[in-house]
PDB file of C-alpha atoms and ligand atoms in Angstrom:
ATOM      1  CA  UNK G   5       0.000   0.000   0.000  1.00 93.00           C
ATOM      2  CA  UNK G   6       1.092   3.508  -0.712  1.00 97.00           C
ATOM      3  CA  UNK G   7       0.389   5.960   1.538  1.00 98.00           C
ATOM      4  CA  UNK G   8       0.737  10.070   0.590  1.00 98.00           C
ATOM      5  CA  UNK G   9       0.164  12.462   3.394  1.00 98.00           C
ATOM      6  CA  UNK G  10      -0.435  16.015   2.414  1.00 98.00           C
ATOM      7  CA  UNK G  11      -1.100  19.388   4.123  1.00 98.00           C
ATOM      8  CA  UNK G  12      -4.729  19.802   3.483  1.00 98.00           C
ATOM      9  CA  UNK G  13      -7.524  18.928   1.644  1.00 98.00           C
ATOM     10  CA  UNK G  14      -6.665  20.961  -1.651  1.00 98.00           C
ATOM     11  CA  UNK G  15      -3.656  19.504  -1.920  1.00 98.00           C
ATOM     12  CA  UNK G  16      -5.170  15.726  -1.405  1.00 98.00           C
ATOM     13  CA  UNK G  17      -7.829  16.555  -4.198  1.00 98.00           C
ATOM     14  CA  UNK G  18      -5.123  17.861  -6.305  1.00 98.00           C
ATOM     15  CA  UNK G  19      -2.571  14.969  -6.091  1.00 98.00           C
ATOM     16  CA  UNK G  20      -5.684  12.145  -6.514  1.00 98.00           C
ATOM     17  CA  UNK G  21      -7.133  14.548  -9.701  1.00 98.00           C
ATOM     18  CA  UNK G  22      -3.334  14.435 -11.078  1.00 98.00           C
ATOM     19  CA  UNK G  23      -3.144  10.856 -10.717  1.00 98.00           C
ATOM     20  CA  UNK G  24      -6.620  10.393 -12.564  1.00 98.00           C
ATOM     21  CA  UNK G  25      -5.768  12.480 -15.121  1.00 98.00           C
ATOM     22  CA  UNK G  26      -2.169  10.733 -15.736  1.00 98.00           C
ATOM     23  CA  UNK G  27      -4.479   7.420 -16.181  1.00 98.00           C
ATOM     24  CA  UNK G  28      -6.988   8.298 -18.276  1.00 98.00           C
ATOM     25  CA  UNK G  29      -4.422   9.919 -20.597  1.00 98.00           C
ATOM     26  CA  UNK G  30      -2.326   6.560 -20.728  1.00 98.00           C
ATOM     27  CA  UNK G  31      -5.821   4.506 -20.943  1.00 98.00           C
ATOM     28  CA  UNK G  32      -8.112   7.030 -22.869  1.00 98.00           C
ATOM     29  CA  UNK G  33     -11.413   4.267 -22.601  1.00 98.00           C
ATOM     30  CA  UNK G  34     -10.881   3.152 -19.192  1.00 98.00           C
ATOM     31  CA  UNK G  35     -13.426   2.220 -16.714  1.00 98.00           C
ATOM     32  CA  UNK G  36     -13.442   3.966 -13.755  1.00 98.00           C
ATOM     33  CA  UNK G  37     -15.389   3.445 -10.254  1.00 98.00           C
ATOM     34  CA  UNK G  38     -16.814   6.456  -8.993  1.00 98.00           C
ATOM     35  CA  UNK G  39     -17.599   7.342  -5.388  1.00 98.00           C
ATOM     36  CA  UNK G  40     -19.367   9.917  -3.886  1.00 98.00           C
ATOM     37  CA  UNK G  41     -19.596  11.667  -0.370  1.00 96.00           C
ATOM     38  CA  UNK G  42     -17.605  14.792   0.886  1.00 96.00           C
ATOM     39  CA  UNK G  43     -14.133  13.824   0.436  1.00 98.00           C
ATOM     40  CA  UNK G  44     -13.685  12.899  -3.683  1.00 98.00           C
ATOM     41  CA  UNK G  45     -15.693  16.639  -4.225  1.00 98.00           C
ATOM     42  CA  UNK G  46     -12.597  18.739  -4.442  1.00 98.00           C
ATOM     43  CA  UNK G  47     -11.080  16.252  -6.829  1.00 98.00           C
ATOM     44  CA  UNK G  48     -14.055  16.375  -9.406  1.00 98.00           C
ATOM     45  CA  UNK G  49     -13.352  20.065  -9.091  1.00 98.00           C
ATOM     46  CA  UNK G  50     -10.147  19.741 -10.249  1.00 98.00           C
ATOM     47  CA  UNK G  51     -11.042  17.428 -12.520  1.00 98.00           C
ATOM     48  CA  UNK G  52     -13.728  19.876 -14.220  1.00 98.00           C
ATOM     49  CA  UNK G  53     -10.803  22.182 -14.434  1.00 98.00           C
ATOM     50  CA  UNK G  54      -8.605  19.999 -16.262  1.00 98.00           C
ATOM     51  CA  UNK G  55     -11.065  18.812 -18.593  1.00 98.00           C
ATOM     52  CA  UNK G  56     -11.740  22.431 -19.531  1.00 98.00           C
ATOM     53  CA  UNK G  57      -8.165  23.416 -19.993  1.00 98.00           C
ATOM     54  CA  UNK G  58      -8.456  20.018 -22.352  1.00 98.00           C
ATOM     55  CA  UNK G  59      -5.501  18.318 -20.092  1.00 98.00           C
ATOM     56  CA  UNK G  60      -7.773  15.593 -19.925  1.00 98.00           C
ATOM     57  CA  UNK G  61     -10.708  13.868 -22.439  1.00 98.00           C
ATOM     58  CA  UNK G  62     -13.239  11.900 -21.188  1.00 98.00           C
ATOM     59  CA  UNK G  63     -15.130  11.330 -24.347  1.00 98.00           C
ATOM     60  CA  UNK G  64     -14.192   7.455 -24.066  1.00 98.00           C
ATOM     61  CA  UNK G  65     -14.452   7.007 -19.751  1.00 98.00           C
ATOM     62  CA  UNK G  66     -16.854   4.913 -18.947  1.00 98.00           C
ATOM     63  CA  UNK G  67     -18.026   4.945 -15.504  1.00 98.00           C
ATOM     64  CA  UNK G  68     -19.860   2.728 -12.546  1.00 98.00           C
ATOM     65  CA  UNK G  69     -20.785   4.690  -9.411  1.00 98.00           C
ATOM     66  CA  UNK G  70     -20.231   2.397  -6.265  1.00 98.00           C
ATOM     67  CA  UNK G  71     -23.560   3.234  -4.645  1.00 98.00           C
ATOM     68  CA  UNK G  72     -27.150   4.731  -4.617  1.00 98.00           C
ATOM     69  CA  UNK G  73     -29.481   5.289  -1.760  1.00 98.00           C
ATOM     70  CA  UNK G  74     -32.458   2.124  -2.291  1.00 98.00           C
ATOM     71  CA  UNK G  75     -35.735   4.358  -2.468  1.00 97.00           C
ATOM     72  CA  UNK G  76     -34.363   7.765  -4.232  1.00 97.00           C
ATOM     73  CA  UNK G  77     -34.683   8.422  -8.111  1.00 97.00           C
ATOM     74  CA  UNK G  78     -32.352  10.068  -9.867  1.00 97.00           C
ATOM     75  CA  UNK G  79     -33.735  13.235 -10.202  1.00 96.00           C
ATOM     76  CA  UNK G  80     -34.415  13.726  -5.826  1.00 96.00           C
ATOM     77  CA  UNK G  81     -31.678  15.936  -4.272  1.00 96.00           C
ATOM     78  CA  UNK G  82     -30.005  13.759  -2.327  1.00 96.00           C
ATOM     79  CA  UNK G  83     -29.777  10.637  -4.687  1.00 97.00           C
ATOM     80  CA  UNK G  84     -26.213   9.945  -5.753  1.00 98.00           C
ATOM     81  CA  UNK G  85     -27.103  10.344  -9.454  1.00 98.00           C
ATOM     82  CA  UNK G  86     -28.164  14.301  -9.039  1.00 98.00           C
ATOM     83  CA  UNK G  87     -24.704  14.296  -6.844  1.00 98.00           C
ATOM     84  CA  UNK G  88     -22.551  13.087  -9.300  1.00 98.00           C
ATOM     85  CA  UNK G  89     -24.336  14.825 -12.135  1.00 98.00           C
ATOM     86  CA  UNK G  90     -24.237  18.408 -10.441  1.00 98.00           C
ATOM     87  CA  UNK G  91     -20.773  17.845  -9.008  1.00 98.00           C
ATOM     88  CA  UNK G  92     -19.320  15.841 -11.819  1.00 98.00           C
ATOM     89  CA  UNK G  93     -20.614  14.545 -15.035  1.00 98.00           C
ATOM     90  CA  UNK G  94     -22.785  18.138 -16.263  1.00 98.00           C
ATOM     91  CA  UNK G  95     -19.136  19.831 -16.298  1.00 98.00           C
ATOM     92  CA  UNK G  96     -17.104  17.528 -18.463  1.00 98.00           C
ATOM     93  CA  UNK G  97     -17.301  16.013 -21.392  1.00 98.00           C
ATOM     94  CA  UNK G  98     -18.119  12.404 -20.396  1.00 98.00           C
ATOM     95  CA  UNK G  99     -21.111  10.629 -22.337  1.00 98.00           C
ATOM     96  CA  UNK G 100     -24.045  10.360 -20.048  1.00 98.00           C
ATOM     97  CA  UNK G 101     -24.666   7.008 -21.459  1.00 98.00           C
ATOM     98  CA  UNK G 102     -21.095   5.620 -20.294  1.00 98.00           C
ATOM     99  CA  UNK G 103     -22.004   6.963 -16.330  1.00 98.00           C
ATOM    100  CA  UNK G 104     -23.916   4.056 -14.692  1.00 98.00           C
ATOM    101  CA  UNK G 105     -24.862   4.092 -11.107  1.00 98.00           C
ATOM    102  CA  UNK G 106     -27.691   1.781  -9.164  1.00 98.00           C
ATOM    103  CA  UNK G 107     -31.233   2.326 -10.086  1.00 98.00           C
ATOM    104  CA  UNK G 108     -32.659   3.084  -6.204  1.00 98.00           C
ATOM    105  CA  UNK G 109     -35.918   2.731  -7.098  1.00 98.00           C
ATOM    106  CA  UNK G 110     -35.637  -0.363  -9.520  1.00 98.00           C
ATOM    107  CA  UNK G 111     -38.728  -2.881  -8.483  1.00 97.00           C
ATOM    108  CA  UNK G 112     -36.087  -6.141  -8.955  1.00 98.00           C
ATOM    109  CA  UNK G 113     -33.640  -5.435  -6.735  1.00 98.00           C
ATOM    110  CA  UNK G 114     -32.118  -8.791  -6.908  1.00 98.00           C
ATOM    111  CA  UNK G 115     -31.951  -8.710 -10.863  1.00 98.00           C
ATOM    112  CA  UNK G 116     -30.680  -4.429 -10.895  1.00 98.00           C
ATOM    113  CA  UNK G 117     -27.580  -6.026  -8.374  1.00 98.00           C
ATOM    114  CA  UNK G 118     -26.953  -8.686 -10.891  1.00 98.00           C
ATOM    115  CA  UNK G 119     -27.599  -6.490 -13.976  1.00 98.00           C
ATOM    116  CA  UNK G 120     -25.073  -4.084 -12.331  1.00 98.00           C
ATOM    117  CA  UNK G 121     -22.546  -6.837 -11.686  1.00 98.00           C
ATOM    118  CA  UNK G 122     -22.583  -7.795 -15.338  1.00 98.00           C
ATOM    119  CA  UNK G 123     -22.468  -4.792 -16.386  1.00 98.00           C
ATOM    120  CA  UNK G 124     -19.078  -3.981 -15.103  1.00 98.00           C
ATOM    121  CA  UNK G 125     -17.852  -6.953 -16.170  1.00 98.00           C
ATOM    122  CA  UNK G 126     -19.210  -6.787 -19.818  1.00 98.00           C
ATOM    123  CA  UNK G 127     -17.084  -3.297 -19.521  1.00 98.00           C
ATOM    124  CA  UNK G 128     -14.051  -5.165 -18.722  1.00 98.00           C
ATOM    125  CA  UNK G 129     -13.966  -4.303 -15.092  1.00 98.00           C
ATOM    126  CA  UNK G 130     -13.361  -1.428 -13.125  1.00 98.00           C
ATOM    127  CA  UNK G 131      -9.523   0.046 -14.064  1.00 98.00           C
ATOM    128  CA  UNK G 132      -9.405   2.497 -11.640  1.00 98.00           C
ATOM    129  CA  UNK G 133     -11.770   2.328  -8.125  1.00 98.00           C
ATOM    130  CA  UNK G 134     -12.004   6.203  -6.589  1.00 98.00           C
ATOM    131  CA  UNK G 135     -12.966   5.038  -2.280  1.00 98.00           C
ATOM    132  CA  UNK G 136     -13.850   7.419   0.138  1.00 98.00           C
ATOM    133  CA  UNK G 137     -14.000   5.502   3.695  1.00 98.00           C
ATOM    134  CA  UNK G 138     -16.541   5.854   6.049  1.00 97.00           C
ATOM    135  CA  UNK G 139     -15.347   6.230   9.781  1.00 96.00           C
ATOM    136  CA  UNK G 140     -17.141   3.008  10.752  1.00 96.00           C
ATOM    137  CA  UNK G 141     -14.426   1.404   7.877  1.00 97.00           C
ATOM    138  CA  UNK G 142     -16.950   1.090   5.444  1.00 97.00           C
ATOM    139  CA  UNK G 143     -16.190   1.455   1.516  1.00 98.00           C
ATOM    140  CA  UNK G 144     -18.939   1.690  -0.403  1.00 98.00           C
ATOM    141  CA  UNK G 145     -21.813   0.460   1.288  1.00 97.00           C
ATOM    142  CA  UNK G 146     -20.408  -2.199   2.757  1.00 98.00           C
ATOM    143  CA  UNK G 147     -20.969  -2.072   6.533  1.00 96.00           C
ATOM    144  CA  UNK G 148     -18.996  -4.046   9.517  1.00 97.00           C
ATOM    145  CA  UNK G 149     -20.069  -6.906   9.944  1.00 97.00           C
ATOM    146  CA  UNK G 150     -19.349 -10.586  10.450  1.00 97.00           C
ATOM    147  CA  UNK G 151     -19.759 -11.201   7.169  1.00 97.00           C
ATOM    148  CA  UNK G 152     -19.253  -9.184   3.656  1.00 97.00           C
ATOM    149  CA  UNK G 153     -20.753  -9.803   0.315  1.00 97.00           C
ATOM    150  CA  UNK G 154     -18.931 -10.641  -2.391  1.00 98.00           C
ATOM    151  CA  UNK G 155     -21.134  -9.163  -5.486  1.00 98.00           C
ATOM    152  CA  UNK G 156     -23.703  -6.150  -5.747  1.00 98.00           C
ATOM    153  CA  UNK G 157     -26.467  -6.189  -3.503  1.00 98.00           C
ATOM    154  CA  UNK G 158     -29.050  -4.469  -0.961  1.00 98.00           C
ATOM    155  CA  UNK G 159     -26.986  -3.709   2.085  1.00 98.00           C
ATOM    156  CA  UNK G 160     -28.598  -1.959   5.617  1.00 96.00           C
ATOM    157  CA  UNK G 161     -26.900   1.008   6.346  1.00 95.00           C
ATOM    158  CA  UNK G 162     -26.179   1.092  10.056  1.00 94.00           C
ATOM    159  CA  UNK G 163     -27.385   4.122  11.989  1.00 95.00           C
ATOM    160  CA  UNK G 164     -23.715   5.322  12.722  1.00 93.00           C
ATOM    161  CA  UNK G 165     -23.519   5.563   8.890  1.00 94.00           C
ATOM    162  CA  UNK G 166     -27.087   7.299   8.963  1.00 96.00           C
ATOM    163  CA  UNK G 167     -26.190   9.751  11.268  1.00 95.00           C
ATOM    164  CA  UNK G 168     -22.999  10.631   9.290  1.00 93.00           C
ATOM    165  CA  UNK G 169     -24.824  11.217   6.087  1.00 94.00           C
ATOM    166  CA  UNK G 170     -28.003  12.916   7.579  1.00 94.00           C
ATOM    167  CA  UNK G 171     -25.784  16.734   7.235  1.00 91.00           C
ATOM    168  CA  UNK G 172     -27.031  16.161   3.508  1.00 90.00           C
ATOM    169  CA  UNK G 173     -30.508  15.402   4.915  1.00 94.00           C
ATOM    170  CA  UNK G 174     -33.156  17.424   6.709  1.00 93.00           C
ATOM    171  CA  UNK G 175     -32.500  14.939   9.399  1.00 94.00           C
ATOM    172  CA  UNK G 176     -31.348  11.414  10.138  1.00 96.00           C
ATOM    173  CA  UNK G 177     -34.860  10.346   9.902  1.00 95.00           C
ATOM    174  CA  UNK G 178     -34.754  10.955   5.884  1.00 95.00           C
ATOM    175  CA  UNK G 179     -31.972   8.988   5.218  1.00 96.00           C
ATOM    176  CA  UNK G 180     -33.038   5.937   3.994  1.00 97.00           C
ATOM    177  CA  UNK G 181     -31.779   2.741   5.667  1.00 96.00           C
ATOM    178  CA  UNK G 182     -30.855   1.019   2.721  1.00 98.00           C
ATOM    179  CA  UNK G 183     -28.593   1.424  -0.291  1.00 98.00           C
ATOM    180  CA  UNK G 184     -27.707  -0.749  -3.441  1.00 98.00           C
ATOM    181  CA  UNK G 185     -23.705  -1.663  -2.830  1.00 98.00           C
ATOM    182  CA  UNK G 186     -21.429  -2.751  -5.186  1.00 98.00           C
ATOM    183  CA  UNK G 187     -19.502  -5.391  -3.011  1.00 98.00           C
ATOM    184  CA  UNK G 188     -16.328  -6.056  -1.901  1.00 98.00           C
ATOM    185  CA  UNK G 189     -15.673  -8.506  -4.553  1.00 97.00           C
ATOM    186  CA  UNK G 190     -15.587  -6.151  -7.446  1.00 97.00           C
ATOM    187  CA  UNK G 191     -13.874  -3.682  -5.570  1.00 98.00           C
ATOM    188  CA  UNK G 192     -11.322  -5.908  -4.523  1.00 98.00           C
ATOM    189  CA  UNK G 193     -10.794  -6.923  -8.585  1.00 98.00           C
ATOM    190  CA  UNK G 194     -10.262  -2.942  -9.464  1.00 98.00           C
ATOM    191  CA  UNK G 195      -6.611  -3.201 -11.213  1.00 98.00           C
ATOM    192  CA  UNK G 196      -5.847   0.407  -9.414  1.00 98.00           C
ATOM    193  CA  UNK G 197      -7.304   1.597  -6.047  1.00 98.00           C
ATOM    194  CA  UNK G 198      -7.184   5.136  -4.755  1.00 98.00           C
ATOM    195  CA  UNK G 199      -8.647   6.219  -1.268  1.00 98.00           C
ATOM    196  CA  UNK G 200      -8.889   9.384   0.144  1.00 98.00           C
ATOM    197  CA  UNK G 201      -9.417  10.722   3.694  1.00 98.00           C
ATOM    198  CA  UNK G 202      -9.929  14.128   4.812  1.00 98.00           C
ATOM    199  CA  UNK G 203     -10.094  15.384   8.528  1.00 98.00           C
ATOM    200  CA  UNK G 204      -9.734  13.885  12.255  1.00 98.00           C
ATOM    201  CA  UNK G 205     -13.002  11.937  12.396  1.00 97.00           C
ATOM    202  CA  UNK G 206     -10.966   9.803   9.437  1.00 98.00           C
ATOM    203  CA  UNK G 207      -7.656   9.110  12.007  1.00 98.00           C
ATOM    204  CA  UNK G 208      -8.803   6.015  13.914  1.00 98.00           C
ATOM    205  CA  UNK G 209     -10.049   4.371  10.959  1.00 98.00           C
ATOM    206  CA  UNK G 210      -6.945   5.350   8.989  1.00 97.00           C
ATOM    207  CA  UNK G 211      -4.729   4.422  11.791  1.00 96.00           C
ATOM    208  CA  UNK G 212      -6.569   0.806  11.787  1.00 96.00           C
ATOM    209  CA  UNK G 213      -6.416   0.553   7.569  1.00 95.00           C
ATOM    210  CA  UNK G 214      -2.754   0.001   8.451  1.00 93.00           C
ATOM    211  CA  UNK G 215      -2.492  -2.384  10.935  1.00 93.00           C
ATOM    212  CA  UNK G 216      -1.378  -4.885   8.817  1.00 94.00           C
ATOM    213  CA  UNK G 217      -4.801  -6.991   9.833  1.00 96.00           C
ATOM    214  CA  UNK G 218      -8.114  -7.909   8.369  1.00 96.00           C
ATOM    215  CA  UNK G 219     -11.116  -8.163   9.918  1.00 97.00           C
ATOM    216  CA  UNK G 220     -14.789  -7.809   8.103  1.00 97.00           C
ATOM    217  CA  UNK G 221     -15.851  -5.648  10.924  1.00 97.00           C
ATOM    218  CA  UNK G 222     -13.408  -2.938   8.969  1.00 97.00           C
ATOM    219  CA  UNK G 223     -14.606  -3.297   5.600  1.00 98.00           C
ATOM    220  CA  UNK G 224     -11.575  -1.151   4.483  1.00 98.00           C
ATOM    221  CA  UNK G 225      -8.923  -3.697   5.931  1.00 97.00           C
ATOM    222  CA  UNK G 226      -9.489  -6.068   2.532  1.00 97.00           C
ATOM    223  CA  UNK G 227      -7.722  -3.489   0.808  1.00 98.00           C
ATOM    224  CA  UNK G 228      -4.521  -4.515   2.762  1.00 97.00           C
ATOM    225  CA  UNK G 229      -4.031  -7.444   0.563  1.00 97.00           C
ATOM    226  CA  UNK G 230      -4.446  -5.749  -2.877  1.00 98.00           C
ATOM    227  CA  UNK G 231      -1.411  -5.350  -4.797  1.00 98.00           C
ATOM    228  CA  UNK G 232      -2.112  -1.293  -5.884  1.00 98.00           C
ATOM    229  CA  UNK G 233      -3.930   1.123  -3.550  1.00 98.00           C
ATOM    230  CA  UNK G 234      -2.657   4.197  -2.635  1.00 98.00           C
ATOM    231  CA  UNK G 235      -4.157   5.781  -0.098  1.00 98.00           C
ATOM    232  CA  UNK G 236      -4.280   9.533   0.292  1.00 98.00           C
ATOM    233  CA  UNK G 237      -4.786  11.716   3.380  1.00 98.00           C
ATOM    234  CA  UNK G 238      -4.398  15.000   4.562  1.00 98.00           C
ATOM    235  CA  UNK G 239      -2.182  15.509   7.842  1.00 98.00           C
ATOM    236  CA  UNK G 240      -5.654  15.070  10.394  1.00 98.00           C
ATOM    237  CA  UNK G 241      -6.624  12.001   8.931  1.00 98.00           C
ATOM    238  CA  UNK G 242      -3.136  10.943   9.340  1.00 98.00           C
ATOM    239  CA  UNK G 243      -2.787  12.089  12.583  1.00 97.00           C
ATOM    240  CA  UNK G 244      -2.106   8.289  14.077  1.00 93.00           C
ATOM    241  CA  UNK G 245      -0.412   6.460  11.556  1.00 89.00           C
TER     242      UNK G 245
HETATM  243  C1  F6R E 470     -19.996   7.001  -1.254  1.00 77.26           C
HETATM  244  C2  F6R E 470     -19.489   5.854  -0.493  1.00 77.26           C
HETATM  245  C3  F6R E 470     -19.100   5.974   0.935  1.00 77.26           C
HETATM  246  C4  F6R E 470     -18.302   7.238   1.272  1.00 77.26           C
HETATM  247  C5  F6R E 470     -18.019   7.310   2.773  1.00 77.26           C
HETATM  248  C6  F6R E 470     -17.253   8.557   3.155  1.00 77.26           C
HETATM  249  O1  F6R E 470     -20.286   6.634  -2.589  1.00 77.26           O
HETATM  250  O2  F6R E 470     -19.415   4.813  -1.048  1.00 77.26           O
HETATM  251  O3  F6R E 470     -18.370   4.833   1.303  1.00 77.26           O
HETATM  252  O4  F6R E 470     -17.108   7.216   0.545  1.00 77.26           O
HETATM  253  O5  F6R E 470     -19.211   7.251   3.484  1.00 77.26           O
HETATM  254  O6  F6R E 470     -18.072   9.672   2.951  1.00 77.26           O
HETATM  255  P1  F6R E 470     -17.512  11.151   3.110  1.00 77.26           P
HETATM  256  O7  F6R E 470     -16.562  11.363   1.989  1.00 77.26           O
HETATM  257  O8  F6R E 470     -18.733  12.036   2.976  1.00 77.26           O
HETATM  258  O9  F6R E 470     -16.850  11.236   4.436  1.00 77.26           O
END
C-alpha cells in the first residue's frame, strides 16, 4: 500500500485529480469506479478544471458509481445520481450514457444487483476504483459486519452511517436505511485503487487501515491485501499512523 500524506484537503484533491488524469491519458477508454460523499468533491473540481483546460478527455471514460441510496430516483436531491451529475458529469465532457450508477428505485432489486454486476464486467472491469472511507471502515456500502458480500447487492446502512450522512438530509430520519452496494468482490478486482481521507473523524479508521490486519468488521482492511492502492490523506486524517 502507498500511503501520501499532504497538508490539506486541496492539496489531497489535487494529487488524486493528477493521478486520474495521468491514467486516463495513458488509458483514454478506461473504466473507472466512482464514489461519492464529501471527500472525492474537491477532486471532481479539479477534474472539471482539467477537462476544460483540455488536459484531460473523457469522451471514451466509462463509468460505474459504487452506490445509490435504495428508495431515491435520480432526479431527488439527495440521490447519488443528481450528486454526481451536479458535481461531476454536467461539467465535463463524459457521455451520459457511459455513467452508470444503481437504479434506487428499480422494483427487482435482486436482478438491478446482478444487472449491475454484469455490467461492469461486460465493460471489462473497473480500471481504476475512486474510495472514500466511512469512519465506521466502510467502503462503499459495505458495513462491519461478520460477514461481507462478495457481489452487488441491498446492504442496511447502520445508523452510525445514517447519522454521518443525515448533514445532507433534513435529518437522520430521511436517510433511507438502505442502499444498493457494489460489493467487496468487485472492488477488490479494481486493477488500481485510490482512497482518500480528509479530517480527524478519518484518524482512527486510517490508523486501523494500516495495521497490517483484516477483519470484516473494517470493511476497508481487505484493501490490505491488494497489490495497488494508494491511499491519500491529509495531515488530520493521518494524525495516528
Ligand atoms: C460514497 C461511499 C461511501 C463514502 C463514505 C465517506 O459513494 O461509497 O463509502 O465514501 O461514506 O463519505 P464522506 O466522503 O462524505 O466522508
Amino acid at each position: 500500500m502507498e500511503v501520501y500524506v499532504f497538508n490539506n484537503y486541496d492539496e489531497i484533491s489535487n494529487f488524486a485529480a493528477k493521478m486520474l488524469v495521468n491514467f486516463i491519458n495513458e488509458k483514454p477508454d478506461c473504466v473507472l469506479g466512482l464514489a461519492t460523499g464529501e471527500t472525492p468533491v474537491g477532486m471532481y473540481k479539479k477534474l472539471i478544471e482539467y477537462n476544460r483546460e483540455k488536459i484531460v478527455d473523457f469522451s471514451k471514460v466509462k463509468s460505474f458509481n459504487l452506490d445509490e441510496y435504495r428508495g431515491l430516483s435520480g432526479s431527488h436531491p439527495q440521490s447519488y445520481r443528481y450528486f454526481m451529475n451536479e458535481n461531476f458529469f454536467d461539467h465535463i465532457n463524459i457521455d451520459k450514457r457511459n455513467t452508470f450508477i444503481p437504479d434506487g428505485t428499480c422494483e427487482d432489486v435482486e436482478k438491478e444487483c446482478s444487472d449491475y454486476e454484469d455490467k461492469i464486467n461486460e465493460a471489462g472491469g473497473i480500471d481504476f476504483q475512486i474510495l472514500g472511507i466511512g469512519s465506521n471502515g466502510h467502503i462503499g456500502f459495505n458495513e462491519p459486519s461478520s460477514e461481507l458480500y462478495v457481489y452487488t447487492h441491498l446492504a442496511s446502512l447502520t445508523e452510525e452511517t445514517r447519522k454521518a450522512n443525515s448533514r445532507f438530509f433534513k435529518n437522520v430520519e430521511e436517510v433511507p436505511d438502505k442502499a444498493i452496494t457494489v460489493g467487496i468482490g468487485q472492488i477488490m478486482k479494481a486493477r488500481r485503487i485510490v482512497l482518500l481521507a480528509s479530517g480527524s473523524n478519518k484518524a482512527d479508521i486510517i490508523g486501523k487501515l494500516l495495521n497490517g490486519k483484516i477483519s470484516t468488521e473494517n470493511p476497508s482492511s481487505m484493501l490490505e491485501v491488494h497489490p495497488s492502492v494508494a491511499v491519500i490523506v491529509d495531515k488530520e486524517a493521518a494524525a495516528i499512523l
